[in-house]
Amino acid sequence: SSGINAEWPLRPGEDFDKTREVYRTCLNIIPHKKFTFGKIWLMFAKFEIRQKDLSAARKILGTAIGKCPKPKLFKGYIDLELQMREFDRCRKIYEKFLEFDMSNCNTWIKFAELESLLGDTDRARAVFNLAIRQPLLDMPEVLWKAFIDFEVEEEEHDRVRALYSSLLQRTKHVKVWVSFAKFEASIEEGARARAIFREADKHLQQNQLKEERVLCLEAWKDFEMEHGNAQSQEEINKKMPRRVKKRKRIDTEEGGEGGWEEYWDYVFPDTEGDSSKIKFLQLAKMWKKQNDQTGDGDDGDGDDSSSDDD
C-alpha cells in the first residue's frame, strides 16, 4: 500500500522525504535478480523530475538498467532524455539497449529514426547497416523495409537497388521481388521493373512455386495495364495460368488407398506440356504397379522391371 501512496500527487506541505523513502524501501524489498517492476523505477524517476532533481532521476534509471535491464526501462530513460533534448545521452542509452538485446529490430529502427530526425543521415545509415548484419533478428522483414524506406525517402535510388539485391540473396520471397519491381515503377523505370518481374517469374517457375508465381504474375499484369503497351500486355496475358479443379487419392492411415479429394490447381501455359508428360508417367507407373501385383510370381521378369522403376 505504501507503493500506491507514493504515486499519489503530493499536496503543498506534504513530506517529500517520506515519499522518497517509500520508493527506496519498495525497491529494496523487490528481488531484482529474479523479477522486477519497471513501473516502480519509472515512477520514482518521475517523482524526482517533479522535484526538479534531474540528476537523481538519471541515477535511478541508470541503477535500474544496471540491476535489471528491461525494454520498458530503457524506453522510459530514452523518453526522459528526449524531453530534455539530451540527444547524446539518448545515443548512449540506445547503445546500452542494443548491448542488452542486439536482436530487437524495433530498437535499431528507433535509433536510426532518431539520427534521421537530427539530420544526421550518415549516422542513421550506419545504424541500419550495422543492424542488418546481426546474425539474429526478431523481425528482419520490418528492419529491411525500414532501411529501404529510409533510402527511398533520401532519393538514393542506387542504394535502394543495392539493398533489394542484398535482400534477394537472403530470401527469394515473392513479396521482395514484387516490392522491388514496384519501386522501379514508382520512379518511372519501367524497363527495370519489367526485368525484375521476368527474373522473379523465372525463379518461381524453376522452383515450382505455383501460388507465389500467380501473385507475381498478377502484380506484373497490374503493372503492364498501367505502364505497358499492347505488346507487353499481350505477353503477360499469355503467361497467366488457368485455374482447374483436380482430384487426388487419399491414402489411409494403414497405407492403403482411400477416397478421392478435390483441390484447385494452376496450369501455366509454359508448363502445360510438362504436366501432360508427368501425368502420362504417373499413369504408366500405376499401370506397372497393378500389372506387377496381378502377375506376381508368373516369371522372373518382374525383378528386372522393379529395378528399372528405381
GROMACS .gro file of C-alpha atoms in nm:
model
  310
    1SER     CA    1   0.000   0.000   0.000
    2SER     CA    2   0.297   0.233   0.066
    3GLY     CA    3   0.393   0.199  -0.303
    4ILE     CA    4   0.045   0.309  -0.405
    5ASN     CA    5   0.060   0.607  -0.167
    6ALA     CA    6   0.386   0.714  -0.329
    7GLU     CA    7   0.213   0.754  -0.662
    8TRP     CA    8  -0.045   0.997  -0.527
    9PRO     CA    9   0.021   1.359  -0.624
   10LEU     CA   10   0.175   1.542  -0.332
   11ARG     CA   11  -0.004   1.843  -0.189
   12PRO     CA   12   0.181   2.151  -0.065
   13GLY     CA   13   0.328   2.083   0.277
   14GLU     CA   14   0.349   1.705   0.230
   15ASP     CA   15   0.666   1.519   0.315
   16PHE     CA   16   0.883   1.467   0.002
   17ASP     CA   17   1.149   1.283   0.201
   18LYS     CA   18   0.894   1.035   0.331
   19THR     CA   19   0.769   0.964  -0.024
   20ARG     CA   20   1.126   0.918  -0.143
   21GLU     CA   21   1.187   0.672   0.143
   22VAL     CA   22   0.874   0.475   0.045
   23TYR     CA   23   1.013   0.428  -0.306
   24ARG     CA   24   1.355   0.324  -0.175
   25THR     CA   25   1.204   0.075   0.069
   26CYS     CA   26   0.986  -0.069  -0.204
   27LEU     CA   27   1.284  -0.112  -0.439
   28ASN     CA   28   1.494  -0.270  -0.163
   29ILE     CA   29   1.226  -0.533  -0.097
   30ILE     CA   30   1.194  -0.644  -0.463
   31PRO     CA   31   1.441  -0.928  -0.550
   32HIS     CA   32   1.556  -0.767  -0.878
   33LYS     CA   33   1.767  -1.064  -0.993
   34LYS     CA   34   1.454  -1.282  -1.000
   35PHE     CA   35   1.199  -1.024  -1.116
   36THR     CA   36   1.136  -0.651  -1.102
   37PHE     CA   37   0.864  -0.395  -1.155
   38GLY     CA   38   0.979  -0.149  -1.419
   39LYS     CA   39   0.689   0.078  -1.331
   40ILE     CA   40   0.824   0.142  -0.976
   41TRP     CA   41   1.161   0.260  -1.111
   42LEU     CA   42   0.990   0.488  -1.366
   43MET     CA   43   0.751   0.630  -1.106
   44PHE     CA   44   1.043   0.703  -0.872
   45ALA     CA   45   1.236   0.879  -1.154
   46LYS     CA   46   0.929   1.085  -1.250
   47PHE     CA   47   0.883   1.181  -0.884
   48GLU     CA   48   1.239   1.320  -0.877
   49ILE     CA   49   1.178   1.512  -1.202
   50ARG     CA   50   0.871   1.674  -1.039
   51GLN     CA   51   1.108   1.782  -0.761
   52LYS     CA   52   1.333   1.931  -1.034
   53ASP     CA   53   1.610   1.683  -0.946
   54LEU     CA   54   1.715   1.558  -1.290
   55SER     CA   55   2.044   1.405  -1.172
   56ALA     CA   56   1.857   1.194  -0.913
   57ALA     CA   57   1.614   1.073  -1.182
   58ARG     CA   58   1.907   0.978  -1.407
   59LYS     CA   59   2.079   0.795  -1.123
   60ILE     CA   60   1.759   0.596  -1.052
   61LEU     CA   61   1.717   0.492  -1.415
   62GLY     CA   62   2.089   0.420  -1.454
   63THR     CA   63   2.073   0.191  -1.149
   64ALA     CA   64   1.755   0.032  -1.285
   65ILE     CA   65   1.903  -0.071  -1.622
   66GLY     CA   66   2.222  -0.181  -1.445
   67LYS     CA   67   2.039  -0.406  -1.198
   68CYS     CA   68   1.752  -0.532  -1.413
   69PRO     CA   69   1.766  -0.427  -1.779
   70LYS     CA   70   1.416  -0.434  -1.928
   71PRO     CA   71   1.291  -0.279  -2.254
   72LYS     CA   72   1.037  -0.069  -2.062
   73LEU     CA   73   1.315   0.089  -1.851
   74PHE     CA   74   1.538   0.165  -2.149
   75LYS     CA   75   1.245   0.324  -2.334
   76GLY     CA   76   1.149   0.531  -2.027
   77TYR     CA   77   1.506   0.653  -1.987
   78ILE     CA   78   1.530   0.744  -2.358
   79ASP     CA   79   1.196   0.931  -2.339
   80LEU     CA   80   1.326   1.130  -2.042
   81GLU     CA   81   1.643   1.236  -2.227
   82LEU     CA   82   1.444   1.318  -2.542
   83GLN     CA   83   1.224   1.553  -2.337
   84MET     CA   84   1.541   1.713  -2.201
   85ARG     CA   85   1.674   1.729  -2.562
   86GLU     CA   86   1.988   1.548  -2.445
   87PHE     CA   87   2.046   1.363  -2.772
   88ASP     CA   88   2.399   1.242  -2.696
   89ARG     CA   89   2.266   1.080  -2.381
   90CYS     CA   90   1.990   0.918  -2.593
   91ARG     CA   91   2.258   0.770  -2.820
   92LYS     CA   92   2.445   0.621  -2.523
   93ILE     CA   93   2.126   0.466  -2.383
   94TYR     CA   94   2.037   0.320  -2.727
   95GLU     CA   95   2.387   0.167  -2.738
   96LYS     CA   96   2.331   0.011  -2.393
   97PHE     CA   97   1.983  -0.105  -2.501
   98LEU     CA   98   2.134  -0.282  -2.804
   99GLU     CA   99   2.410  -0.440  -2.593
  100PHE     CA  100   2.127  -0.585  -2.385
  101ASP     CA  101   1.940  -0.717  -2.693
  102MET     CA  102   2.101  -0.696  -3.039
  103SER     CA  103   1.812  -0.887  -3.200
  104ASN     CA  104   1.545  -0.622  -3.127
  105CYS     CA  105   1.467  -0.469  -3.468
  106ASN     CA  106   1.239  -0.203  -3.323
  107THR     CA  107   1.528  -0.063  -3.115
  108TRP     CA  108   1.756  -0.045  -3.420
  109ILE     CA  109   1.483   0.132  -3.618
  110LYS     CA  110   1.408   0.384  -3.341
  111PHE     CA  111   1.781   0.458  -3.304
  112ALA     CA  112   1.816   0.517  -3.679
  113GLU     CA  113   1.499   0.732  -3.681
  114LEU     CA  114   1.646   0.949  -3.404
  115GLU     CA  115   1.962   1.009  -3.611
  116SER     CA  116   1.750   1.085  -3.916
  117LEU     CA  117   1.533   1.334  -3.723
  118LEU     CA  118   1.852   1.505  -3.605
  119GLY     CA  119   1.951   1.541  -3.970
  120ASP     CA  120   2.246   1.301  -3.945
  121THR     CA  121   2.182   1.081  -4.248
  122ASP     CA  122   2.522   0.913  -4.237
  123ARG     CA  123   2.476   0.809  -3.874
  124ALA     CA  124   2.125   0.678  -3.948
  125ARG     CA  125   2.258   0.476  -4.241
  126ALA     CA  126   2.543   0.340  -4.027
  127VAL     CA  127   2.292   0.223  -3.762
  128PHE     CA  128   2.081   0.047  -4.027
  129ASN     CA  129   2.388  -0.114  -4.186
  130LEU     CA  130   2.502  -0.247  -3.851
  131ALA     CA  131   2.151  -0.373  -3.777
  132ILE     CA  132   2.108  -0.583  -4.094
  133ARG     CA  133   2.443  -0.754  -4.026
  134GLN     CA  134   2.321  -0.903  -3.698
  135PRO     CA  135   2.309  -1.285  -3.709
  136LEU     CA  136   1.981  -1.299  -3.518
  137LEU     CA  137   1.690  -1.055  -3.560
  138ASP     CA  138   1.336  -1.083  -3.425
  139MET     CA  139   1.163  -0.909  -3.719
  140PRO     CA  140   1.413  -0.887  -4.010
  141GLU     CA  141   1.146  -0.807  -4.270
  142VAL     CA  142   1.039  -0.497  -4.070
  143LEU     CA  143   1.401  -0.382  -4.035
  144TRP     CA  144   1.481  -0.424  -4.407
  145LYS     CA  145   1.162  -0.241  -4.503
  146ALA     CA  146   1.251   0.048  -4.270
  147PHE     CA  147   1.603   0.070  -4.420
  148ILE     CA  148   1.466   0.061  -4.777
  149ASP     CA  149   1.200   0.324  -4.692
  150PHE     CA  150   1.475   0.542  -4.543
  151GLU     CA  151   1.681   0.529  -4.864
  152VAL     CA  152   1.370   0.587  -5.078
  153GLU     CA  153   1.295   0.897  -4.867
  154GLU     CA  154   1.654   1.013  -4.924
  155GLU     CA  155   1.604   0.951  -5.300
  156GLU     CA  156   1.915   0.731  -5.301
  157HIS     CA  157   1.789   0.504  -5.578
  158ASP     CA  158   2.113   0.310  -5.631
  159ARG     CA  159   2.132   0.240  -5.259
  160VAL     CA  160   1.772   0.113  -5.269
  161ARG     CA  161   1.863  -0.122  -5.554
  162ALA     CA  162   2.170  -0.246  -5.366
  163LEU     CA  163   1.952  -0.317  -5.060
  164TYR     CA  164   1.695  -0.512  -5.262
  165SER     CA  165   1.976  -0.711  -5.427
  166SER     CA  166   2.126  -0.793  -5.085
  167LEU     CA  167   1.786  -0.892  -4.952
  168LEU     CA  168   1.722  -1.122  -5.250
  169GLN     CA  169   2.046  -1.304  -5.172
  170ARG     CA  170   1.898  -1.388  -4.831
  171THR     CA  171   1.539  -1.459  -4.932
  172LYS     CA  172   1.365  -1.513  -5.264
  173HIS     CA  173   1.021  -1.437  -5.119
  174VAL     CA  174   0.777  -1.322  -5.387
  175LYS     CA  175   0.688  -1.009  -5.186
  176VAL     CA  176   1.050  -0.890  -5.210
  177TRP     CA  177   1.054  -0.930  -5.591
  178VAL     CA  178   0.720  -0.750  -5.628
  179SER     CA  179   0.822  -0.469  -5.392
  180PHE     CA  180   1.147  -0.421  -5.586
  181ALA     CA  181   0.962  -0.404  -5.919
  182LYS     CA  182   0.704  -0.162  -5.776
  183PHE     CA  183   0.986   0.064  -5.654
  184GLU     CA  184   1.130   0.082  -6.006
  185ALA     CA  185   0.784   0.152  -6.148
  186SER     CA  186   0.731   0.431  -5.894
  187ILE     CA  187   1.037   0.618  -6.026
  188GLU     CA  188   0.936   0.566  -6.392
  189GLU     CA  189   1.191   0.290  -6.454
  190GLY     CA  190   0.952   0.063  -6.646
  191ALA     CA  191   1.221  -0.143  -6.823
  192ARG     CA  192   1.393  -0.220  -6.492
  193ALA     CA  193   1.061  -0.314  -6.329
  194ARG     CA  194   0.979  -0.549  -6.618
  195ALA     CA  195   1.323  -0.713  -6.598
  196ILE     CA  196   1.269  -0.780  -6.224
  197PHE     CA  197   0.928  -0.935  -6.288
  198ARG     CA  198   1.082  -1.158  -6.559
  199GLU     CA  199   1.362  -1.272  -6.328
  200ALA     CA  200   1.115  -1.339  -6.045
  201ASP     CA  201   0.883  -1.537  -6.274
  202LYS     CA  202   1.174  -1.749  -6.399
  203HIS     CA  203   1.289  -1.829  -6.044
  204LEU     CA  204   0.937  -1.916  -5.923
  205GLN     CA  205   0.874  -2.135  -6.230
  206GLN     CA  206   1.202  -2.325  -6.185
  207ASN     CA  207   1.121  -2.388  -5.818
  208GLN     CA  208   0.758  -2.487  -5.896
  209LEU     CA  209   0.618  -2.229  -5.652
  210LYS     CA  210   0.275  -2.203  -5.812
  211GLU     CA  211   0.087  -1.986  -5.560
  212GLU     CA  212   0.380  -1.741  -5.539
  213ARG     CA  213   0.411  -1.736  -5.918
  214VAL     CA  214   0.043  -1.643  -5.952
  215LEU     CA  215   0.095  -1.349  -5.710
  216CYS     CA  216   0.395  -1.235  -5.911
  217LEU     CA  217   0.215  -1.260  -6.246
  218GLU     CA  218  -0.089  -1.073  -6.112
  219ALA     CA  219   0.136  -0.788  -5.991
  220TRP     CA  220   0.317  -0.793  -6.326
  221LYS     CA  221  -0.017  -0.778  -6.510
  222ASP     CA  222  -0.130  -0.478  -6.299
  223PHE     CA  223   0.200  -0.307  -6.384
  224GLU     CA  224   0.156  -0.370  -6.760
  225MET     CA  225  -0.206  -0.249  -6.755
  226GLU     CA  226  -0.083   0.081  -6.608
  227HIS     CA  227   0.258   0.129  -6.771
  228GLY     CA  228   0.282  -0.116  -7.064
  229ASN     CA  229   0.182  -0.116  -7.428
  230ALA     CA  230  -0.027  -0.356  -7.637
  231GLN     CA  231   0.269  -0.587  -7.698
  232SER     CA  232   0.378  -0.613  -7.332
  233GLN     CA  233   0.015  -0.658  -7.222
  234GLU     CA  234  -0.028  -0.942  -7.472
  235GLU     CA  235   0.293  -1.104  -7.343
  236ILE     CA  236   0.174  -1.106  -6.981
  237ASN     CA  237  -0.175  -1.227  -7.075
  238LYS     CA  238  -0.017  -1.529  -7.247
  239LYS     CA  239   0.162  -1.614  -6.923
  240MET     CA  240  -0.148  -1.613  -6.698
  241PRO     CA  241  -0.248  -1.958  -6.568
  242ARG     CA  242  -0.578  -2.141  -6.580
  243ARG     CA  243  -0.736  -2.246  -6.251
  244VAL     CA  244  -0.851  -2.606  -6.275
  245LYS     CA  245  -1.020  -2.848  -6.038
  246LYS     CA  246  -0.828  -3.172  -5.987
  247ARG     CA  247  -0.864  -3.492  -5.786
  248LYS     CA  248  -0.610  -3.684  -5.583
  249ARG     CA  249  -0.636  -4.012  -5.399
  250ILE     CA  250  -0.609  -4.003  -5.021
  251ASP     CA  251  -0.403  -4.271  -4.851
  252THR     CA  252  -0.544  -4.424  -4.533
  253GLU     CA  253  -0.351  -4.439  -4.206
  254GLU     CA  254  -0.278  -4.805  -4.276
  255GLY     CA  255  -0.108  -4.706  -4.602
  256GLY     CA  256  -0.388  -4.832  -4.828
  257GLU     CA  257  -0.581  -4.632  -5.085
  258GLY     CA  258  -0.871  -4.424  -4.952
  259GLY     CA  259  -1.117  -4.198  -5.129
  260TRP     CA  260  -1.061  -3.904  -5.362
  261GLU     CA  261  -1.010  -3.541  -5.268
  262GLU     CA  262  -1.080  -3.244  -5.495
  263TYR     CA  263  -0.846  -2.944  -5.500
  264TRP     CA  264  -0.772  -2.637  -5.713
  265ASP     CA  265  -0.452  -2.619  -5.914
  266TYR     CA  266  -0.293  -2.372  -6.154
  267VAL     CA  267  -0.190  -2.475  -6.505
  268PHE     CA  268   0.059  -2.239  -6.667
  269PRO     CA  269   0.080  -2.218  -7.049
  270ASP     CA  270   0.460  -2.264  -7.045
  271THR     CA  271   0.442  -2.581  -6.831
  272GLU     CA  272   0.126  -2.740  -6.973
  273GLY     CA  273   0.325  -2.981  -7.189
  274ASP     CA  274   0.540  -3.081  -6.892
  275SER     CA  275   0.238  -3.159  -6.676
  276SER     CA  276   0.093  -3.383  -6.952
  277LYS     CA  277   0.420  -3.579  -6.957
  278ILE     CA  278   0.416  -3.610  -6.578
  279LYS     CA  279   0.054  -3.731  -6.586
  280PHE     CA  280   0.144  -3.989  -6.854
  281LEU     CA  281   0.438  -4.115  -6.644
  282GLN     CA  282   0.217  -4.136  -6.335
  283LEU     CA  283  -0.042  -4.341  -6.527
  284ALA     CA  284   0.232  -4.566  -6.665
  285LYS     CA  285   0.369  -4.618  -6.313
  286MET     CA  286   0.020  -4.705  -6.179
  287TRP     CA  287  -0.038  -4.949  -6.466
  288LYS     CA  288   0.301  -5.114  -6.400
  289LYS     CA  289   0.226  -5.142  -6.025
  290GLN     CA  290  -0.110  -5.308  -6.095
  291ASN     CA  291   0.050  -5.536  -6.356
  292ASP     CA  292   0.323  -5.641  -6.110
  293GLN     CA  293   0.062  -5.723  -5.845
  294THR     CA  294  -0.155  -5.933  -6.080
  295GLY     CA  295   0.141  -6.107  -6.246
  296ASP     CA  296   0.347  -6.155  -5.929
  297GLY     CA  297   0.525  -6.488  -5.939
  298ASP     CA  298   0.447  -6.572  -6.309
  299ASP     CA  299   0.809  -6.546  -6.426
  300GLY     CA  300   1.143  -6.384  -6.340
  301ASP     CA  301   1.091  -6.067  -6.545
  302GLY     CA  302   0.931  -5.885  -6.253
  303ASP     CA  303   1.263  -5.831  -6.074
  304ASP     CA  304   1.417  -5.650  -6.375
  305SER     CA  305   1.117  -5.421  -6.414
  306SER     CA  306   1.114  -5.319  -6.047
  307SER     CA  307   1.482  -5.225  -6.068
  308ASP     CA  308   1.402  -5.012  -6.378
  309ASP     CA  309   1.142  -4.832  -6.171
  310ASP     CA  310   1.412  -4.723  -5.926
   0.00000   0.00000   0.00000
